[in-house]
mmCIF file with all atom_site columns, C-alpha atoms in Angstrom:
data_model
loop_
_atom_site.group_PDB
_atom_site.id
_atom_site.type_symbol
_atom_site.label_atom_id
_atom_site.label_alt_id
_atom_site.label_comp_id
_atom_site.label_asym_id
_atom_site.label_entity_id
_atom_site.label_seq_id
_atom_site.pdbx_PDB_ins_code
_atom_site.Cartn_x
_atom_site.Cartn_y
_atom_site.Cartn_z
_atom_site.occupancy
_atom_site.B_iso_or_equiv
_atom_site.pdbx_formal_charge
_atom_site.auth_seq_id
_atom_site.auth_comp_id
_atom_site.auth_asym_id
_atom_site.auth_atom_id
_atom_site.pdbx_PDB_model_num
ATOM 1   C CA . LYS A 1 1   ? -49.433 -17.671 27.961  1.00 54.00 ? 1   LYS A CA 1
ATOM 2   C CA . LYS A 1 2   ? -46.336 -17.452 30.023  1.00 60.00 ? 2   LYS A CA 1
ATOM 3   C CA . VAL A 1 3   ? -44.049 -14.433 29.564  1.00 56.00 ? 3   VAL A CA 1
ATOM 4   C CA . PRO A 1 4   ? -40.417 -15.554 29.208  1.00 58.00 ? 4   PRO A CA 1
ATOM 5   C CA . ALA A 1 5   ? -38.210 -14.587 32.117  1.00 56.00 ? 5   ALA A CA 1
ATOM 6   C CA . PRO A 1 6   ? -35.516 -12.023 31.403  1.00 58.00 ? 6   PRO A CA 1
ATOM 7   C CA . LEU A 1 7   ? -31.858 -12.921 31.550  1.00 61.00 ? 7   LEU A CA 1
ATOM 8   C CA . PHE A 1 8   ? -31.659 -11.623 35.122  1.00 56.00 ? 8   PHE A CA 1
ATOM 9   C CA . GLY A 1 9   ? -34.072 -14.192 36.478  1.00 71.00 ? 9   GLY A CA 1
ATOM 10  C CA . THR A 1 10  ? -37.206 -12.176 37.173  1.00 75.00 ? 10  THR A CA 1
ATOM 11  C CA . ALA A 1 11  ? -38.667 -8.904  36.002  1.00 77.00 ? 11  ALA A CA 1
ATOM 12  C CA . ALA A 1 12  ? -38.156 -7.471  39.490  1.00 80.00 ? 12  ALA A CA 1
ATOM 13  C CA . THR A 1 13  ? -34.425 -8.235  39.347  1.00 81.00 ? 13  THR A CA 1
ATOM 14  C CA . ALA A 1 14  ? -34.179 -6.620  35.914  1.00 79.00 ? 14  ALA A CA 1
ATOM 15  C CA . LEU A 1 15  ? -36.048 -3.536  37.156  1.00 84.00 ? 15  LEU A CA 1
ATOM 16  C CA . GLN A 1 16  ? -33.780 -3.257  40.199  1.00 85.00 ? 16  GLN A CA 1
ATOM 17  C CA . PHE A 1 17  ? -30.643 -3.576  38.020  1.00 82.00 ? 17  PHE A CA 1
ATOM 18  C CA . THR A 1 18  ? -31.887 -0.903  35.615  1.00 85.00 ? 18  THR A CA 1
ATOM 19  C CA . ALA A 1 19  ? -32.826 1.470   38.453  1.00 88.00 ? 19  ALA A CA 1
ATOM 20  C CA . THR A 1 20  ? -29.365 1.089   40.010  1.00 87.00 ? 20  THR A CA 1
ATOM 21  C CA . LYS A 1 21  ? -27.652 1.845   36.708  1.00 85.00 ? 21  LYS A CA 1
ATOM 22  C CA . ALA A 1 22  ? -29.924 4.842   36.083  1.00 88.00 ? 22  ALA A CA 1
ATOM 23  C CA . ALA A 1 23  ? -29.124 6.228   39.551  1.00 89.00 ? 23  ALA A CA 1
ATOM 24  C CA . ARG A 1 24  ? -25.404 6.111   38.722  1.00 86.00 ? 24  ARG A CA 1
ATOM 25  C CA . ALA A 1 25  ? -25.874 7.768   35.288  1.00 84.00 ? 25  ALA A CA 1
ATOM 26  C CA . PRO A 1 26  ? -25.371 11.399  36.475  1.00 87.00 ? 26  PRO A CA 1
ATOM 27  C CA . LYS A 1 27  ? -21.864 10.474  37.615  1.00 87.00 ? 27  LYS A CA 1
ATOM 28  C CA . ALA A 1 28  ? -20.915 9.622   33.999  1.00 83.00 ? 28  ALA A CA 1
ATOM 29  C CA . ALA A 1 29  ? -22.824 12.523  32.438  1.00 86.00 ? 29  ALA A CA 1
ATOM 30  C CA . PRO A 1 30  ? -19.772 14.793  31.933  1.00 89.00 ? 30  PRO A CA 1
ATOM 31  C CA . TRP A 1 31  ? -18.308 12.127  29.643  1.00 89.00 ? 31  TRP A CA 1
ATOM 32  C CA . ALA A 1 32  ? -21.360 12.038  27.357  1.00 89.00 ? 32  ALA A CA 1
ATOM 33  C CA . LEU A 1 33  ? -20.225 14.882  25.069  1.00 91.00 ? 33  LEU A CA 1
ATOM 34  C CA . PRO A 1 34  ? -16.624 13.634  24.611  1.00 91.00 ? 34  PRO A CA 1
ATOM 35  C CA . ALA A 1 35  ? -17.874 10.078  24.027  1.00 91.00 ? 35  ALA A CA 1
ATOM 36  C CA . ALA A 1 36  ? -20.373 11.286  21.417  1.00 91.00 ? 36  ALA A CA 1
ATOM 37  C CA . ALA A 1 37  ? -17.692 13.377  19.687  1.00 92.00 ? 37  ALA A CA 1
ATOM 38  C CA . GLY A 1 38  ? -15.315 10.401  19.615  1.00 91.00 ? 38  GLY A CA 1
ATOM 39  C CA . ALA A 1 39  ? -17.976 8.079   18.238  1.00 89.00 ? 39  ALA A CA 1
ATOM 40  C CA . LEU A 1 40  ? -18.956 10.635  15.611  1.00 88.00 ? 40  LEU A CA 1
ATOM 41  C CA . TRP A 1 41  ? -15.286 11.085  14.650  1.00 89.00 ? 41  TRP A CA 1
ATOM 42  C CA . PHE A 1 42  ? -15.115 7.409   13.643  1.00 90.00 ? 42  PHE A CA 1
ATOM 43  C CA . ILE A 1 43  ? -18.642 7.004   12.267  1.00 89.00 ? 43  ILE A CA 1
ATOM 44  C CA . TRP A 1 44  ? -19.116 10.249  10.298  1.00 87.00 ? 44  TRP A CA 1
ATOM 45  C CA . PRO A 1 45  ? -16.781 9.366   7.360   1.00 88.00 ? 45  PRO A CA 1
ATOM 46  C CA . ALA A 1 46  ? -18.725 6.137   6.806   1.00 88.00 ? 46  ALA A CA 1
ATOM 47  C CA . VAL A 1 47  ? -22.106 7.879   6.607   1.00 86.00 ? 47  VAL A CA 1
ATOM 48  C CA . ASP A 1 48  ? -23.554 8.190   3.093   1.00 87.00 ? 48  ASP A CA 1
ATOM 49  C CA . GLU A 1 49  ? -23.252 11.681  1.575   1.00 87.00 ? 49  GLU A CA 1
ATOM 50  C CA . GLU A 1 50  ? -26.837 11.564  0.320   1.00 87.00 ? 50  GLU A CA 1
ATOM 51  C CA . TRP A 1 51  ? -28.112 10.852  3.842   1.00 85.00 ? 51  TRP A CA 1
ATOM 52  C CA . LYS A 1 52  ? -26.028 13.729  5.261   1.00 85.00 ? 52  LYS A CA 1
ATOM 53  C CA . GLN A 1 53  ? -27.514 16.124  2.712   1.00 85.00 ? 53  GLN A CA 1
ATOM 54  C CA . SER A 1 54  ? -31.071 14.922  3.288   1.00 85.00 ? 54  SER A CA 1
ATOM 55  C CA . MET A 1 55  ? -30.720 15.225  7.080   1.00 84.00 ? 55  MET A CA 1
ATOM 56  C CA . PHE A 1 56  ? -28.735 18.448  7.361   1.00 82.00 ? 56  PHE A CA 1
ATOM 57  C CA . GLY A 1 57  ? -29.471 20.202  4.075   1.00 78.00 ? 57  GLY A CA 1
ATOM 58  C CA . GLY A 1 58  ? -26.595 21.894  2.320   1.00 66.00 ? 58  GLY A CA 1
ATOM 59  C CA . GLY A 1 59  ? -27.995 21.861  -1.202  1.00 57.00 ? 59  GLY A CA 1
ATOM 60  C CA . SER A 1 60  ? -29.476 19.170  -3.336  1.00 55.00 ? 60  SER A CA 1
ATOM 61  C CA . SER A 1 61  ? -27.517 16.088  -4.347  1.00 53.00 ? 61  SER A CA 1
ATOM 62  C CA . ASP A 1 62  ? -28.048 16.995  -8.036  1.00 57.00 ? 62  ASP A CA 1
ATOM 63  C CA . ASP A 1 63  ? -25.876 20.109  -7.636  1.00 54.00 ? 63  ASP A CA 1
ATOM 64  C CA . ALA A 1 64  ? -23.018 18.129  -6.148  1.00 55.00 ? 64  ALA A CA 1
ATOM 65  C CA . ALA A 1 65  ? -23.281 15.296  -8.687  1.00 60.00 ? 65  ALA A CA 1
ATOM 66  C CA . ALA A 1 66  ? -23.025 17.508  -11.777 1.00 65.00 ? 66  ALA A CA 1
ATOM 67  C CA . PRO A 1 67  ? -19.454 18.793  -12.121 1.00 70.00 ? 67  PRO A CA 1
ATOM 68  C CA . ALA A 1 68  ? -18.694 21.843  -14.205 1.00 77.00 ? 68  ALA A CA 1
ATOM 69  C CA . LYS A 1 69  ? -17.887 21.104  -17.845 1.00 83.00 ? 69  LYS A CA 1
ATOM 70  C CA . VAL A 1 70  ? -14.208 21.519  -18.695 1.00 82.00 ? 70  VAL A CA 1
ATOM 71  C CA . GLU A 1 71  ? -13.053 22.612  -22.139 1.00 85.00 ? 71  GLU A CA 1
ATOM 72  C CA . LEU A 1 72  ? -9.798  21.014  -23.308 1.00 84.00 ? 72  LEU A CA 1
ATOM 73  C CA . SER A 1 73  ? -7.525  22.303  -26.006 1.00 89.00 ? 73  SER A CA 1
ATOM 74  C CA . ALA A 1 74  ? -6.926  20.122  -29.062 1.00 91.00 ? 74  ALA A CA 1
ATOM 75  C CA . GLU A 1 75  ? -3.436  19.215  -27.804 1.00 92.00 ? 75  GLU A CA 1
ATOM 76  C CA . ALA A 1 76  ? -4.751  18.236  -24.363 1.00 90.00 ? 76  ALA A CA 1
ATOM 77  C CA . GLN A 1 77  ? -7.586  16.218  -25.911 1.00 90.00 ? 77  GLN A CA 1
ATOM 78  C CA . GLU A 1 78  ? -5.060  14.347  -28.080 1.00 89.00 ? 78  GLU A CA 1
ATOM 79  C CA . LYS A 1 79  ? -2.928  13.557  -25.020 1.00 88.00 ? 79  LYS A CA 1
ATOM 80  C CA . VAL A 1 80  ? -5.975  12.240  -23.155 1.00 87.00 ? 80  VAL A CA 1
ATOM 81  C CA . GLU A 1 81  ? -6.910  9.977   -26.053 1.00 86.00 ? 81  GLU A CA 1
ATOM 82  C CA . LYS A 1 82  ? -3.368  8.588   -26.322 1.00 84.00 ? 82  LYS A CA 1
ATOM 83  C CA . ALA A 1 83  ? -2.768  8.255   -22.559 1.00 83.00 ? 83  ALA A CA 1
ATOM 84  C CA . TYR A 1 84  ? -3.826  4.618   -22.292 1.00 82.00 ? 84  TYR A CA 1
ATOM 85  C CA . VAL A 1 85  ? -2.755  3.395   -25.718 1.00 80.00 ? 85  VAL A CA 1
ATOM 86  C CA . ALA A 1 86  ? 0.016   0.848   -25.419 1.00 79.00 ? 86  ALA A CA 1
ATOM 87  C CA . GLU A 1 87  ? 2.999   1.350   -27.659 1.00 78.00 ? 87  GLU A CA 1
ATOM 88  C CA . THR A 1 88  ? 3.627   -1.521  -30.044 1.00 81.00 ? 88  THR A CA 1
ATOM 89  C CA . VAL A 1 89  ? 7.209   -2.639  -30.398 1.00 82.00 ? 89  VAL A CA 1
ATOM 90  C CA . GLU A 1 90  ? 8.298   -4.572  -33.452 1.00 87.00 ? 90  GLU A CA 1
ATOM 91  C CA . LEU A 1 91  ? 10.178  -7.752  -32.524 1.00 87.00 ? 91  LEU A CA 1
ATOM 92  C CA . SER A 1 92  ? 13.346  -8.763  -34.307 1.00 90.00 ? 92  SER A CA 1
ATOM 93  C CA . ASP A 1 93  ? 13.481  -12.011 -36.276 1.00 92.00 ? 93  ASP A CA 1
ATOM 94  C CA . ALA A 1 94  ? 15.411  -13.733 -33.474 1.00 88.00 ? 94  ALA A CA 1
ATOM 95  C CA . GLU A 1 95  ? 12.845  -12.600 -30.905 1.00 89.00 ? 95  GLU A CA 1
ATOM 96  C CA . LYS A 1 96  ? 9.981   -13.777 -33.119 1.00 91.00 ? 96  LYS A CA 1
ATOM 97  C CA . ALA A 1 97  ? 11.650  -17.193 -33.458 1.00 90.00 ? 97  ALA A CA 1
ATOM 98  C CA . THR A 1 98  ? 12.078  -17.392 -29.668 1.00 89.00 ? 98  THR A CA 1
ATOM 99  C CA . VAL A 1 99  ? 8.438   -16.472 -29.059 1.00 90.00 ? 99  VAL A CA 1
ATOM 100 C CA . LYS A 1 100 ? 7.295   -19.057 -31.601 1.00 92.00 ? 100 LYS A CA 1
ATOM 101 C CA . ALA A 1 101 ? 9.463   -21.729 -29.907 1.00 91.00 ? 101 ALA A CA 1
ATOM 102 C CA . MET A 1 102 ? 8.096   -20.738 -26.473 1.00 90.00 ? 102 MET A CA 1
ATOM 103 C CA . ALA A 1 103 ? 4.551   -21.117 -27.773 1.00 93.00 ? 103 ALA A CA 1
ATOM 104 C CA . LYS A 1 104 ? 5.435   -24.727 -28.614 1.00 92.00 ? 104 LYS A CA 1
ATOM 105 C CA . GLY A 1 105 ? 7.012   -25.234 -25.177 1.00 91.00 ? 105 GLY A CA 1
ATOM 106 C CA . ASP A 1 106 ? 10.649  -25.129 -26.315 1.00 89.00 ? 106 ASP A CA 1
ATOM 107 C CA . TYR A 1 107 ? 12.679  -22.950 -23.938 1.00 88.00 ? 107 TYR A CA 1
ATOM 108 C CA . SER A 1 108 ? 16.145  -24.090 -25.052 1.00 87.00 ? 108 SER A CA 1
ATOM 109 C CA . GLU A 1 109 ? 17.133  -20.626 -26.324 1.00 84.00 ? 109 GLU A CA 1
ATOM 110 C CA . LEU A 1 110 ? 16.289  -19.060 -22.986 1.00 87.00 ? 110 LEU A CA 1
ATOM 111 C CA . GLU A 1 111 ? 17.947  -21.881 -21.059 1.00 88.00 ? 111 GLU A CA 1
ATOM 112 C CA . LYS A 1 112 ? 21.272  -20.927 -22.656 1.00 86.00 ? 112 LYS A CA 1
ATOM 113 C CA . GLU A 1 113 ? 20.897  -17.372 -21.347 1.00 87.00 ? 113 GLU A CA 1
ATOM 114 C CA . TRP A 1 114 ? 19.798  -18.657 -17.938 1.00 88.00 ? 114 TRP A CA 1
ATOM 115 C CA . ASP A 1 115 ? 22.832  -20.957 -17.719 1.00 89.00 ? 115 ASP A CA 1
ATOM 116 C CA . LEU A 1 116 ? 25.204  -18.092 -18.565 1.00 87.00 ? 116 LEU A CA 1
ATOM 117 C CA . PHE A 1 117 ? 23.534  -15.914 -15.963 1.00 88.00 ? 117 PHE A CA 1
ATOM 118 C CA . GLN A 1 118 ? 23.786  -18.666 -13.348 1.00 89.00 ? 118 GLN A CA 1
ATOM 119 C CA . ILE A 1 119 ? 27.499  -19.151 -14.019 1.00 87.00 ? 119 ILE A CA 1
ATOM 120 C CA . LYS A 1 120 ? 28.122  -15.411 -13.641 1.00 84.00 ? 120 LYS A CA 1
ATOM 121 C CA . ALA A 1 121 ? 26.014  -15.270 -10.480 1.00 85.00 ? 121 ALA A CA 1
ATOM 122 C CA . GLU A 1 122 ? 27.925  -18.138 -8.843  1.00 85.00 ? 122 GLU A CA 1
ATOM 123 C CA . ASN A 1 123 ? 31.340  -16.550 -9.396  1.00 78.00 ? 123 ASN A CA 1
ATOM 124 C CA . PRO A 1 124 ? 32.274  -14.669 -6.217  1.00 71.00 ? 124 PRO A CA 1
ATOM 125 C CA . GLU A 1 125 ? 35.143  -12.895 -8.002  1.00 73.00 ? 125 GLU A CA 1
ATOM 126 C CA . GLU A 1 126 ? 32.678  -10.920 -10.120 1.00 67.00 ? 126 GLU A CA 1
ATOM 127 C CA . ASP A 1 127 ? 30.838  -8.703  -7.685  1.00 63.00 ? 127 ASP A CA 1
ATOM 128 C CA . ASP A 1 128 ? 28.309  -6.119  -8.815  1.00 61.00 ? 128 ASP A CA 1
ATOM 129 C CA . ASP A 1 129 ? 28.905  -3.809  -5.895  1.00 58.00 ? 129 ASP A CA 1
ATOM 130 C CA . ASP A 1 130 ? 32.698  -3.516  -6.153  1.00 56.00 ? 130 ASP A CA 1
ATOM 131 C CA . ASP A 1 131 ? 32.571  0.193   -5.418  1.00 57.00 ? 131 ASP A CA 1
ATOM 132 C CA . ASP A 1 132 ? 30.808  -0.387  -2.110  1.00 57.00 ? 132 ASP A CA 1
ATOM 133 C CA . ASP A 1 133 ? 33.321  -3.064  -1.128  1.00 58.00 ? 133 ASP A CA 1
ATOM 134 C CA . ASP A 1 134 ? 36.241  -0.801  -2.048  1.00 59.00 ? 134 ASP A CA 1
ATOM 135 C CA . ASP A 1 135 ? 34.806  1.997   0.074   1.00 60.00 ? 135 ASP A CA 1
ATOM 136 C CA . ASP A 1 136 ? 34.420  -0.391  3.013   1.00 61.00 ? 136 ASP A CA 1
ATOM 137 C CA . ASP A 1 137 ? 38.002  -1.611  2.581   1.00 62.00 ? 137 ASP A CA 1
ATOM 138 C CA . ASP A 1 138 ? 39.269  1.979   2.476   1.00 63.00 ? 138 ASP A CA 1
ATOM 139 C CA . ASP A 1 139 ? 37.409  2.789   5.693   1.00 63.00 ? 139 ASP A CA 1
ATOM 140 C CA . GLU A 1 140 ? 38.940  -0.238  7.419   1.00 68.00 ? 140 GLU A CA 1
ATOM 141 C CA . ASP A 1 141 ? 42.429  0.712   6.222   1.00 67.00 ? 141 ASP A CA 1
ATOM 142 C CA . GLU A 1 142 ? 42.032  4.239   7.562   1.00 70.00 ? 142 GLU A CA 1
ATOM 143 C CA . GLU A 1 143 ? 40.896  2.908   10.949  1.00 70.00 ? 143 GLU A CA 1
ATOM 144 C CA . GLU A 1 144 ? 43.914  0.595   11.128  1.00 69.00 ? 144 GLU A CA 1
ATOM 145 C CA . GLU A 1 145 ? 46.270  3.480   10.268  1.00 70.00 ? 145 GLU A CA 1
ATOM 146 C CA . GLU A 1 146 ? 44.705  5.636   12.970  1.00 69.00 ? 146 GLU A CA 1
ATOM 147 C CA . GLU A 1 147 ? 45.152  2.845   15.527  1.00 68.00 ? 147 GLU A CA 1
ATOM 148 C CA . GLU A 1 148 ? 48.807  2.445   14.529  1.00 67.00 ? 148 GLU A CA 1
ATOM 149 C CA . GLU A 1 149 ? 49.393  6.193   14.937  1.00 67.00 ? 149 GLU A CA 1
ATOM 150 C CA . ASP A 1 150 ? 47.726  6.108   18.354  1.00 63.00 ? 150 ASP A CA 1
ATOM 151 C CA . ASP A 1 151 ? 49.959  3.212   19.447  1.00 63.00 ? 151 ASP A CA 1
ATOM 152 C CA . GLU A 1 152 ? 53.120  5.183   18.574  1.00 60.00 ? 152 GLU A CA 1
#
């Protein structure tokens, strides 16, 4: 059988390349510790806790997995039980009629509200942030007065 040639062409070329790189290795040796620390900085959080404990000790995984039992008062226990319970709100008759119409695909009641909203939104005279505009106008007036005083 024929041994496949390495990527470098021949085994001799590969050996020469490796020997050259190995001869230059001591020059980079001072960077080995910082490089290892940097690599460990990124890799260590991704390493499984169970593997860390099996390799480096630090107690058994059963101790870490079993948290201490916490006793809750009756009031606290009641709050925990009610924490994720959604409050039910009773709908008015008009709201029930609207929901029933929506279930059938009739949105005419809502379209009336949407049309009123659209009309109000299109009117530039009715501005929600009037206070901000008034403040801006006041600032401009003060600047104009200051300029007039400077001109005199």
